[in-house]
Amino acid sequence: MIDTLARWLGLDPSAYNDWHLVWLAPWGRVGMVVAGVVALATLYWSWRGYRREPRLGVRALLLGLRALAVGAALVLFFEPAIELRHVTRQPNHVAVLVDDSRSMAIADGGEAGGPTRLERARRLIAASAGTFARWRERHLVDFYTFSDGLTPTTEAALAAPGGISARADATQLREALTALRARHDGHDLGGVVVISDGIPTGKLEALTDGRFDPESSDFLRGLGVHVHTAWAGRDRLRDVAIARVLADDFAFVHTAVKLEVVVRASGIKEKTLPLTLRRDGAPVRTVEAAIDATSHEARVAFEFTPDAVGKYLYEVTTPVLPGEAIESNNTRAFVLKVIRDKIRVVQVAGRPSWDEKHLRALLKRDPNVDLVSFFILRTPTDLSRVPEDELSLIPFPTEELFAHELGGFDVLILQNFNYGPYGMGAYLQNIKDYVLGGGALVMLGGDVAFTSGGYPDTPVADVLPVELLDEGLPAERLVSEEPFRMQLTPDGERHPVTALRLDGAENRARWQGLPELVGVNLVAGPRAGATVLGTHPFLRARGGAPMPVLALGEFGKGRSMAFTTDTMWHWGFLAAGEGDDGRAYDKLWENAIRWLIRDPELRLLRVDTDKAEYALGETVRVDARLFGVDYRPARGQKVQLEVRRAGSGAAGAPGTPGGKGKASDVAPPLLARTADTDDEGEVHVDVPADAAGPYEIIARAKVGEVEQVEKEVYLVRAEGRELEQPNARKDVLTALADATGGIAMGGADELLAELPFLPPRVVRIDQRTDVELWSLQAVFWLALGALALEWTVRRWRGYL
């Protein structure tokens, strides 16, 4: 156009490369507006005057001639001129942004073995080489990838097979546009082309009626450039995703926990899907999720009751269906910290006694204990002189307690209790299962306890730390009434249950100063694997060893304690009467209950992380602390730490759904380190959180000859919600282009060459020539000729 215009004006076309239309009239904007109003008024009144002309052609000719004359007059009034220039321009930048988030690795479109979204983007870049060459004639073309950040790259890398990979767990499109705008000032940025699947996970994702919210729209307009879009996705995606798990960070042990799971599905025929909740790889519960036909979602509630204190890794999984686009989003993990609100204890006593009274009083005044106490005042065989319905005593709730409520307690105390008269034989297996599942059992002595209570050869006997005598022995051979002073064993001198003092010598002296006990149930000896803390000074078990009085055992996930006397209260009441403070009784029971419920503070080796969940790129701080048997920091001792991938996963692909066994069973440790403890008995290790997934820390150390092993879990979570809703969003890219005046090219195979961009900035004017159009003779003769011809026609038609 510059060449044609220059030749028409009789100038050298090669001397100019730019032109502008300018107005030389001195009237200013107000004068131009007034002239325009006068011109319109003239044409209006002319039109009204010519309405009397019956011939339409003549009427149009007269009005056209009047308009031509008015236009020529305006040209003379405005004094327009063409400014021809030769300028030097600074090329501005056109940025091509290619999405490299994880969702771009999805192969959609319904084609078996079809291309991924990232492959489509690569083909689009390769096919648009000619377009980029056209753009480079006036612009500098820059290439970037974006996901969790904006990264410069090259056209060659984008077009080459395998040149880039879908790597990040976020599509922060708005943040990428902000970073791009910050790189360029003023008109240095001429335009933007975004190639994506349209699944932003940052601050630019919500649409209402095809438009962004007002704040996002203002941001896009504030960019000041056109954003053109190309869609790398396709329809017909087949996928199931566990999108959200709505759960609290902590829960209370033995208290029901509710969590909600959101499942999203697309392209599947199945109407229901099984969801399984797992804890540390073991199934907890499975429910069926009904997929809504309209929203393609299901919301499923899980309810379960944690049975132990600690930090646990939970996962919600659903099986991978044939042909699913993404397998990794079929599982979602979270960490739940289970804490103890109160220690729930149920005390069942066969009859009132001083021992029962002191223990019940101790537990009732402890603010950390929630006590339910039953003691038998009347057995079914007792004679009564009044009708049953007039008695104020309640019947013993055997079925309710042992069939329904037992799992809600931390500790079950059977104190001088004979189960026989209460129809409990059918529930003894429940007590054994309760212990194996993580509960704690205490059996205390008396004339109807242990063998005297009928427990030999029952399921309860299997979870006692002592072997019982045969039930057929006479009563005098089952109980001894002689006073005695319990003797601590070597294990008892260093065990936390019998640690009345931290110092070993002081602890032995404290035990030796306690009052004597009177009476003991005879037992055959300790069960294999049990720990005997106290023995009788002169009674012997089978084999000739001192008979155990106080013994502990571990069975399955639970623990049990046996104390074969009913005069422990002497260590509180009688000791206080002899000038002692009576605290030995309280301290012993505090220690015992803490050991029975596996109080973390009693562990000699402890390992912890500073948080339960981490974002990618953060540092996991692992703290291990080792104590000696006296619970003082163990200095200069070696602690081994291993970090492994955790969760349910297949061999060779730890952490993926659908596998068998634990990933920690097959995967090598990600970190293995041995370090010496410092003066505080501590070891600190930093672990990089460089891959999303659940992890397990295993700590090992020796205290004396006993190896201590502790575990901890943590979770590295992807920052974005990249695969929660993997369906490609063409509407988001269309709205983005509309909001900025750009062009949405959809699933184009090649970028359009004629996309509108801001022109490059003029940095220097080398030559300029003004051609005054208003002073051309042609304009004058045009105005005069139009008026003359109009006058002639008017005269011909009889108008004045």
Tab-separated table of C-alpha atoms in Angstrom, residues 347 353-365 415 568-574 585-586 589:
chain	number	residue	atom	x	y	z
A	347	GLN	CA	-13.126	-52.087	85.748
A	353	SER	CA	-12.870	-55.095	98.496
A	354	TRP	CA	-10.213	-52.718	99.763
A	355	ASP	CA	-8.193	-53.371	96.633
A	356	GLU	CA	-11.148	-52.581	94.362
A	357	LYS	CA	-11.981	-49.471	96.384
A	358	HIS	CA	-8.471	-48.003	96.219
A	359	LEU	CA	-8.061	-48.708	92.511
A	360	ARG	CA	-11.461	-47.226	91.651
A	361	ALA	CA	-10.710	-44.106	93.705
A	362	LEU	CA	-7.325	-43.696	92.040
A	363	LEU	CA	-8.770	-43.953	88.526
A	364	LYS	CA	-11.711	-41.673	89.288
A	365	ARG	CA	-9.545	-38.799	90.477
A	415	GLN	CA	-10.326	-57.714	89.358
A	568	MET	CA	-1.702	-53.908	96.254
A	569	TRP	CA	-3.604	-51.279	98.197
A	570	HIS	CA	-1.118	-51.857	101.050
A	571	TRP	CA	1.427	-49.843	99.064
A	572	GLY	CA	-0.875	-46.844	99.232
A	573	PHE	CA	-2.950	-46.958	102.410
A	574	LEU	CA	-0.645	-48.866	104.784
A	585	TYR	CA	0.768	-47.225	94.598
A	586	ASP	CA	-0.302	-44.297	92.405
A	589	TRP	CA	-0.591	-47.765	88.319
